[in-house]
PDB file of N, CA and C in Angstrom:
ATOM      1  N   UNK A   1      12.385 -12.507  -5.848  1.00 68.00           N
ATOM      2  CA  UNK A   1      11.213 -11.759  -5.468  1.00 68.00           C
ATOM      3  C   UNK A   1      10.183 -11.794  -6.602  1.00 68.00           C
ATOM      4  N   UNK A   2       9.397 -12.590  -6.526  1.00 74.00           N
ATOM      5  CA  UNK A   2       8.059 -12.782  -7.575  1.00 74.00           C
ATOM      6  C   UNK A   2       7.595 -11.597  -7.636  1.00 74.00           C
ATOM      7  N   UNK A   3       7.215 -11.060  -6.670  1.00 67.00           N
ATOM      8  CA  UNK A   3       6.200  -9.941  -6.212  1.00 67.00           C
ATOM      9  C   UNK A   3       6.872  -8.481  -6.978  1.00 67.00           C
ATOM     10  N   UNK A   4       7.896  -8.671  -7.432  1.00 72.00           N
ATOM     11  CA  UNK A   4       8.514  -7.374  -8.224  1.00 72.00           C
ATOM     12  C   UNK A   4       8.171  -7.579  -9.822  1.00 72.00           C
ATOM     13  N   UNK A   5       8.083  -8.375 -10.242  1.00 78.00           N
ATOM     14  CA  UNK A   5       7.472  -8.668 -11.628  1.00 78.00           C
ATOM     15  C   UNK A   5       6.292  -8.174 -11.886  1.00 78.00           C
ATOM     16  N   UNK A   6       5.367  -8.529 -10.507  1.00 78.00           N
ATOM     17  CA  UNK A   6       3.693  -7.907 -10.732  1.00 78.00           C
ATOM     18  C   UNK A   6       3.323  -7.052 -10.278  1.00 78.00           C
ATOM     19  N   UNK A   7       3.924  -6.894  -9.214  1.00 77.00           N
ATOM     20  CA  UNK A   7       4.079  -4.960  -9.013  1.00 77.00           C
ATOM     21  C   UNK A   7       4.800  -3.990  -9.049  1.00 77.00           C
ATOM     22  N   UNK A   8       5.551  -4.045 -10.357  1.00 82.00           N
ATOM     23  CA  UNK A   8       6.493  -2.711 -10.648  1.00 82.00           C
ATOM     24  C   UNK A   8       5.964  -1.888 -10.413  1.00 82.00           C
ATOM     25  N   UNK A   9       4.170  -1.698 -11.393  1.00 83.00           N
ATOM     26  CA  UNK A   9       3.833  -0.591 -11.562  1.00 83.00           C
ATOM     27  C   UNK A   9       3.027  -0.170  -9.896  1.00 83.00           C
ATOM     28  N   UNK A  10       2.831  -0.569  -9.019  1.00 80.00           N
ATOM     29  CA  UNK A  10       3.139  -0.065  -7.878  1.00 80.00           C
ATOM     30  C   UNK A  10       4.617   0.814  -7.114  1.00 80.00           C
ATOM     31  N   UNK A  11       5.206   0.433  -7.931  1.00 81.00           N
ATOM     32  CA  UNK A  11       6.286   0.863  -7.015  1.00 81.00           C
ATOM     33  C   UNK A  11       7.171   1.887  -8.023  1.00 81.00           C
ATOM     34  N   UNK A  12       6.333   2.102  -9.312  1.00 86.00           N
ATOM     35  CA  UNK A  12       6.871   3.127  -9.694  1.00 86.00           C
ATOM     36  C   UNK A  12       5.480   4.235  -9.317  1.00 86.00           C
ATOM     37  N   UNK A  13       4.591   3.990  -8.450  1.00 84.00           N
ATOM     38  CA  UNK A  13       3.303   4.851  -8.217  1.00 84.00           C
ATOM     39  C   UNK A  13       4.381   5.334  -7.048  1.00 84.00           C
ATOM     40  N   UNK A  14       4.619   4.538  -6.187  1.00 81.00           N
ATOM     41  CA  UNK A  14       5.231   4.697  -4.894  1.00 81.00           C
ATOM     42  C   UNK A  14       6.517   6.556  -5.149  1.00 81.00           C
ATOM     43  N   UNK A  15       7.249   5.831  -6.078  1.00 86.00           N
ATOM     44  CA  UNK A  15       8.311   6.877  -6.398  1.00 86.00           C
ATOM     45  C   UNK A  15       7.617   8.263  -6.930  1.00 86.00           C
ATOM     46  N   UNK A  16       6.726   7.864  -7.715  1.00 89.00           N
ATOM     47  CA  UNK A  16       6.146   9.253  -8.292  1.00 89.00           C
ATOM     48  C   UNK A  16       4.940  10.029  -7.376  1.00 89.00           C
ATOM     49  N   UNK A  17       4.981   9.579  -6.141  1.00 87.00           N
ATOM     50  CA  UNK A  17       4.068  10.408  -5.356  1.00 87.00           C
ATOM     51  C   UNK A  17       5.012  10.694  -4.467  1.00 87.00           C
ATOM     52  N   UNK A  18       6.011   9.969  -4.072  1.00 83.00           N
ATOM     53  CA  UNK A  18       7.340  10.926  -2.997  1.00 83.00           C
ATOM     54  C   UNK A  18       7.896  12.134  -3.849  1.00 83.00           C
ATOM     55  N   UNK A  19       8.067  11.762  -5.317  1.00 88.00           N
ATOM     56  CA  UNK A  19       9.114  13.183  -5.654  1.00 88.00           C
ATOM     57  C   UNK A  19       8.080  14.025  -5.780  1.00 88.00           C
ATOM     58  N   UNK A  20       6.490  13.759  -6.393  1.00 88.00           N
ATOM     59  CA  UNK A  20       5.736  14.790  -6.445  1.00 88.00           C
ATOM     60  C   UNK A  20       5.543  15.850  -4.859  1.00 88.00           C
ATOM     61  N   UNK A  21       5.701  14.929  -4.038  1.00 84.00           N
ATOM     62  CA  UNK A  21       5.428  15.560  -2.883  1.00 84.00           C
ATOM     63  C   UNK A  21       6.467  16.302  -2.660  1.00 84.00           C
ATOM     64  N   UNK A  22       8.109  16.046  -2.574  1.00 84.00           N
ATOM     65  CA  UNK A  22       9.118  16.795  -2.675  1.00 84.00           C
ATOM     66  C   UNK A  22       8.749  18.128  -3.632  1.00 84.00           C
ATOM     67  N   UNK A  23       8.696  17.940  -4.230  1.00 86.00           N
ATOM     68  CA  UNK A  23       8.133  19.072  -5.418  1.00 86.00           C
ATOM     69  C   UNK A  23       6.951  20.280  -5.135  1.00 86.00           C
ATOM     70  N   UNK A  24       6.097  19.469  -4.770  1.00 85.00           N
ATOM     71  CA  UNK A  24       4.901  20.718  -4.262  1.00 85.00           C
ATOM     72  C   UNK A  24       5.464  21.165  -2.958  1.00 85.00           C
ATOM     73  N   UNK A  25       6.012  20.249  -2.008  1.00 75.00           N
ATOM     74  CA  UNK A  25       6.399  21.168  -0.602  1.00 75.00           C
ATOM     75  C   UNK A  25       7.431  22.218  -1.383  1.00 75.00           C
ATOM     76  N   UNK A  26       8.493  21.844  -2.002  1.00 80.00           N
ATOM     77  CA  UNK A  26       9.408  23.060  -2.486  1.00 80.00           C
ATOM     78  C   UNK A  26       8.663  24.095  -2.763  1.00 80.00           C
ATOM     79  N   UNK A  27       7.686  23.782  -3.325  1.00 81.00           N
ATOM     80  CA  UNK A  27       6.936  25.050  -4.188  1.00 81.00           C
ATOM     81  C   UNK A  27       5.950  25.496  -3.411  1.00 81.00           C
ATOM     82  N   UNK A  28       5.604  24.960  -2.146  1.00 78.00           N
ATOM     83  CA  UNK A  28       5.027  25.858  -1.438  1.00 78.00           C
ATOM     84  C   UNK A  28       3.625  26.098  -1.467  1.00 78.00           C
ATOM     85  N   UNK A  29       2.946  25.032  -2.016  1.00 80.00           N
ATOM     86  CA  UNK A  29       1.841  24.577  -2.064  1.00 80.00           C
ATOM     87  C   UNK A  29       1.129  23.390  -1.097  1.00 80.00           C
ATOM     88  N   UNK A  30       0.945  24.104  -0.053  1.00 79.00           N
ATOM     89  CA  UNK A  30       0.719  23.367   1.537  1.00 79.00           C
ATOM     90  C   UNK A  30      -0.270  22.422   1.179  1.00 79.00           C
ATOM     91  N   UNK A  31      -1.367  22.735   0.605  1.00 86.00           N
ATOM     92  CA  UNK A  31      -3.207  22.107   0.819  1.00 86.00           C
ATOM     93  C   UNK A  31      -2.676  21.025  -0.430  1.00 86.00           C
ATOM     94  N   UNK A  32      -1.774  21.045  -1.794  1.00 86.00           N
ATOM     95  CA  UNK A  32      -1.371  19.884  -2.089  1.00 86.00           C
ATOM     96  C   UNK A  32      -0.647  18.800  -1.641  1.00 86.00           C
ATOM     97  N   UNK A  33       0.522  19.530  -0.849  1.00 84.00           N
ATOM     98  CA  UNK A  33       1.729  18.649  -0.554  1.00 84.00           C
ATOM     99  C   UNK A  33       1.289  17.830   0.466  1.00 84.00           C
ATOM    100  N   UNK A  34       0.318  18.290   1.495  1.00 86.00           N
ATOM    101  CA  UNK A  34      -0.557  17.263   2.633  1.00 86.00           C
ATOM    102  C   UNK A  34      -1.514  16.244   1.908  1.00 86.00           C
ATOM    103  N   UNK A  35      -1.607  16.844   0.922  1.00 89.00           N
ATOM    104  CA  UNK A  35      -3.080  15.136   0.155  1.00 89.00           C
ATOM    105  C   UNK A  35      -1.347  14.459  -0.496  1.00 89.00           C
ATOM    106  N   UNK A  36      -0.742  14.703  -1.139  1.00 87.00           N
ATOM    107  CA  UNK A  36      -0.077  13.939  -1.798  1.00 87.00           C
ATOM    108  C   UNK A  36       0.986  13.671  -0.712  1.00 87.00           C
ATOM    109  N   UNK A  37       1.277  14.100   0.143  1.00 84.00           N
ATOM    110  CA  UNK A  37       2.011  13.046   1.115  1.00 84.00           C
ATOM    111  C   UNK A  37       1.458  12.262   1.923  1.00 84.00           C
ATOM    112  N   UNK A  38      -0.317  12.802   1.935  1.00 88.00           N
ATOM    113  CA  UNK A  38      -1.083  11.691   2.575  1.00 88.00           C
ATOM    114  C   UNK A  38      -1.388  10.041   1.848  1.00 88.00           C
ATOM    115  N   UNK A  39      -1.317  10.096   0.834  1.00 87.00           N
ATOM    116  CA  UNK A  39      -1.678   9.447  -0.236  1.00 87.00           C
ATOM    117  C   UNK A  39      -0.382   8.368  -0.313  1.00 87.00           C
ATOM    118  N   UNK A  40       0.866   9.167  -0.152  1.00 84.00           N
ATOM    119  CA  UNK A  40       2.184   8.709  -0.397  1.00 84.00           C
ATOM    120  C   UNK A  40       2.533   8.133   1.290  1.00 84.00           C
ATOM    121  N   UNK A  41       1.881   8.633   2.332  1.00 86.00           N
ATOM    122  CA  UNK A  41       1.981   7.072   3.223  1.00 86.00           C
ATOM    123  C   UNK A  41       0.979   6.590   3.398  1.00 86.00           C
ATOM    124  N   UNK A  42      -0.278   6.018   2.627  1.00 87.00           N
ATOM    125  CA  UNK A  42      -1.148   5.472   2.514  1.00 87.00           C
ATOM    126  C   UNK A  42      -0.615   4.163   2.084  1.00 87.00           C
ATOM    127  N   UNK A  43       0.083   4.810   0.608  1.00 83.00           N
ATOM    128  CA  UNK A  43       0.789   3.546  -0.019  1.00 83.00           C
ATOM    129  C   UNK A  43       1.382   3.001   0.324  1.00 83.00           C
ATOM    130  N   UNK A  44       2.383   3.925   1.378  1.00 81.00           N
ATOM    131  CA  UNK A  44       3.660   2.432   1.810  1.00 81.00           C
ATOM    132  C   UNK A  44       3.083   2.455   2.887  1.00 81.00           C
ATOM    133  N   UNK A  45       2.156   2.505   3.929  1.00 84.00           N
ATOM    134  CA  UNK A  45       1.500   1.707   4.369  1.00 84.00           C
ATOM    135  C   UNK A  45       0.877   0.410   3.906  1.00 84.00           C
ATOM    136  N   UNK A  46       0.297   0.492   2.726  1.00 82.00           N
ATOM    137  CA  UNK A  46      -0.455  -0.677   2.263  1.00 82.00           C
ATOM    138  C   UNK A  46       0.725  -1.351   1.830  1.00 82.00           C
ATOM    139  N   UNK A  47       1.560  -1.234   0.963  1.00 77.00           N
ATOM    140  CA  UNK A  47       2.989  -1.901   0.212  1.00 77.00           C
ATOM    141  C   UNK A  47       3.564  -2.557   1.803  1.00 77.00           C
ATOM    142  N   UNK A  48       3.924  -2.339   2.630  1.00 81.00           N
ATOM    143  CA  UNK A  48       4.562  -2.407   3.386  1.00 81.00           C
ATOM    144  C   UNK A  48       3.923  -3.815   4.211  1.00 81.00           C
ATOM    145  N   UNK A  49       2.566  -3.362   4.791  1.00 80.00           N
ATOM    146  CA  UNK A  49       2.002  -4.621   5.573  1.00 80.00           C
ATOM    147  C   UNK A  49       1.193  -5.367   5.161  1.00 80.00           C
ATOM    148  N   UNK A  50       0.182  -5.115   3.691  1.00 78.00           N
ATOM    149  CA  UNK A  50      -0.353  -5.897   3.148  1.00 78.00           C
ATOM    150  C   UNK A  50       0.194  -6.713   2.516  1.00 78.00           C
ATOM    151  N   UNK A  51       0.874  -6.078   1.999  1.00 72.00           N
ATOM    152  CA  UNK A  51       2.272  -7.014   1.080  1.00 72.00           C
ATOM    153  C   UNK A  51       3.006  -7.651   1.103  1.00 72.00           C
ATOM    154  N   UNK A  52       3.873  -7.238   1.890  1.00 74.00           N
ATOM    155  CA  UNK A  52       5.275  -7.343   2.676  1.00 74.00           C
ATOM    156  C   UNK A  52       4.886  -7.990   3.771  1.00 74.00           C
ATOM    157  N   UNK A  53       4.418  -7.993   4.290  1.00 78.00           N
ATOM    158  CA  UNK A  53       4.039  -8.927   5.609  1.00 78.00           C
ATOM    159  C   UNK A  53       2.690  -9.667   5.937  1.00 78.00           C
ATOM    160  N   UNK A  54       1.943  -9.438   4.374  1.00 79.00           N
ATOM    161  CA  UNK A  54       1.128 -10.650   4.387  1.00 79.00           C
ATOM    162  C   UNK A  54      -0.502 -10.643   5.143  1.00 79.00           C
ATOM    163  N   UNK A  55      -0.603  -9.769   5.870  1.00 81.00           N
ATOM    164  CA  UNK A  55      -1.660  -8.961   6.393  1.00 81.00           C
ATOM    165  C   UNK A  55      -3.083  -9.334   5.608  1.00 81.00           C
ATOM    166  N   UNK A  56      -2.538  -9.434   4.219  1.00 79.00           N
ATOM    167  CA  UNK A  56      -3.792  -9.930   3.243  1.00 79.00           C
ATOM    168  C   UNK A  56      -4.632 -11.244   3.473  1.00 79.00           C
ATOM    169  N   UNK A  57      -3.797 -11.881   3.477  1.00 84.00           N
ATOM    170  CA  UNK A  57      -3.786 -13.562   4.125  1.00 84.00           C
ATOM    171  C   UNK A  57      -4.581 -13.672   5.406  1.00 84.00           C
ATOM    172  N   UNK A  58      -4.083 -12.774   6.424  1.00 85.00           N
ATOM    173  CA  UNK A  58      -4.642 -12.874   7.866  1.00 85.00           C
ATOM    174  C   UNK A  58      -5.974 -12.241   7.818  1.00 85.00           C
ATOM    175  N   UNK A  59      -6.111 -11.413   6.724  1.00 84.00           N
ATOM    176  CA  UNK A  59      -7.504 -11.385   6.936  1.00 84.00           C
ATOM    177  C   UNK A  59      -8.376 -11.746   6.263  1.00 84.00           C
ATOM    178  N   UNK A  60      -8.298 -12.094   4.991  1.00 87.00           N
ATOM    179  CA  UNK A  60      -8.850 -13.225   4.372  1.00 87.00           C
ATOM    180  C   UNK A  60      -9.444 -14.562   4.698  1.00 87.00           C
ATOM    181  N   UNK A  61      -8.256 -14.638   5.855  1.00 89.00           N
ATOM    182  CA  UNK A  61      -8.663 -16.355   6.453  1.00 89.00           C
ATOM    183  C   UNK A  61      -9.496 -15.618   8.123  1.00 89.00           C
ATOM    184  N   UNK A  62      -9.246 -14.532   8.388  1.00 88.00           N
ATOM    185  CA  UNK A  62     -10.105 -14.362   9.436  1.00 88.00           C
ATOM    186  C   UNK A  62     -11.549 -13.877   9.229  1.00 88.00           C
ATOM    187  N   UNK A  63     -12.011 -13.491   7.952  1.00 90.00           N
ATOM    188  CA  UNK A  63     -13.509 -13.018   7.485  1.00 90.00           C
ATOM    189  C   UNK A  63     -14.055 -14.596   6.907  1.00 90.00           C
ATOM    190  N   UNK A  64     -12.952 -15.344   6.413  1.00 90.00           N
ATOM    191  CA  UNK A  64     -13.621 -16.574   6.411  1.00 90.00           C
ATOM    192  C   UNK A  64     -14.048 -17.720   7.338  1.00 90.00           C
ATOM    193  N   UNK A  65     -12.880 -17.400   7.988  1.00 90.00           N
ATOM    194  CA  UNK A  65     -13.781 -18.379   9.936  1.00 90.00           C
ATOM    195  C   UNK A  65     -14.860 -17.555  10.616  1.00 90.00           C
ATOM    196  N   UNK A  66     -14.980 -16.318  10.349  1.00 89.00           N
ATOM    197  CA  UNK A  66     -16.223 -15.804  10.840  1.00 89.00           C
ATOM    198  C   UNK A  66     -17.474 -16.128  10.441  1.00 89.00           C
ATOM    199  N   UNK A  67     -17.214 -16.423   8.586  1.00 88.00           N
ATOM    200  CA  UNK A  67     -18.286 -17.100   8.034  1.00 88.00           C
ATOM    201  C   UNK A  67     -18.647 -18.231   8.383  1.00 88.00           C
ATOM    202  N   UNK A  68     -17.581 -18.855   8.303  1.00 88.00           N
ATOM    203  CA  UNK A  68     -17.613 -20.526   8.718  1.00 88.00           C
ATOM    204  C   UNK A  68     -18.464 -20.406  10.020  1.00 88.00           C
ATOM    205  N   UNK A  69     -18.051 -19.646  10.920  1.00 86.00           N
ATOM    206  CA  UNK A  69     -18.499 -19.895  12.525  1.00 86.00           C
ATOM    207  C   UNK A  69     -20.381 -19.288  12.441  1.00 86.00           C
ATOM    208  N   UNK A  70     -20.844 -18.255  11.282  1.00 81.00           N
ATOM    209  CA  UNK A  70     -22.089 -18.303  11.526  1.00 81.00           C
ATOM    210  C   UNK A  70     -23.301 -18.928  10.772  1.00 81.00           C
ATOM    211  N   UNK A  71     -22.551 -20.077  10.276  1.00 68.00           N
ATOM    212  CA  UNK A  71     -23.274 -21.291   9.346  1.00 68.00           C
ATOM    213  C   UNK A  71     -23.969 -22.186  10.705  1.00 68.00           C
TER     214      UNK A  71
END
């Protein structure tokens, strides 16, 4: 896995916004624990299909045939 060499520090962001969120829900701090669990599936949203399944690519090459097509 190449992709673990250059994004550790993603995926130690990943870990430290789940336990933070574990943490503020314990503590009972609602109006935080909703931004930081929003935030925390933002990320593995993006980790997940940009990444992981390449999503980046498909649209990269689809904003560029659009260009291509209005030359």
């Amino acid at each position: 896995m190449p992709w673990l060499k250059t994004a550790w520090l993603q995926i130690v962001n990943v870990f430290i916004v789940l336990f933070a969120y574990g943490k503020l829900d314990d503590a009972g701090i609602a109006g935080a624990a909703a931004l930081v669990g929003l935030w925390g599936f933002v990320l593995l949203v993006y980790w997940i299909f940009w990444k992981f399944f390449g999503m980046g690519k498909v649209v990269k090459d689809f904003i560029a045939q659009r260009k291509k097509n209005k030359k």
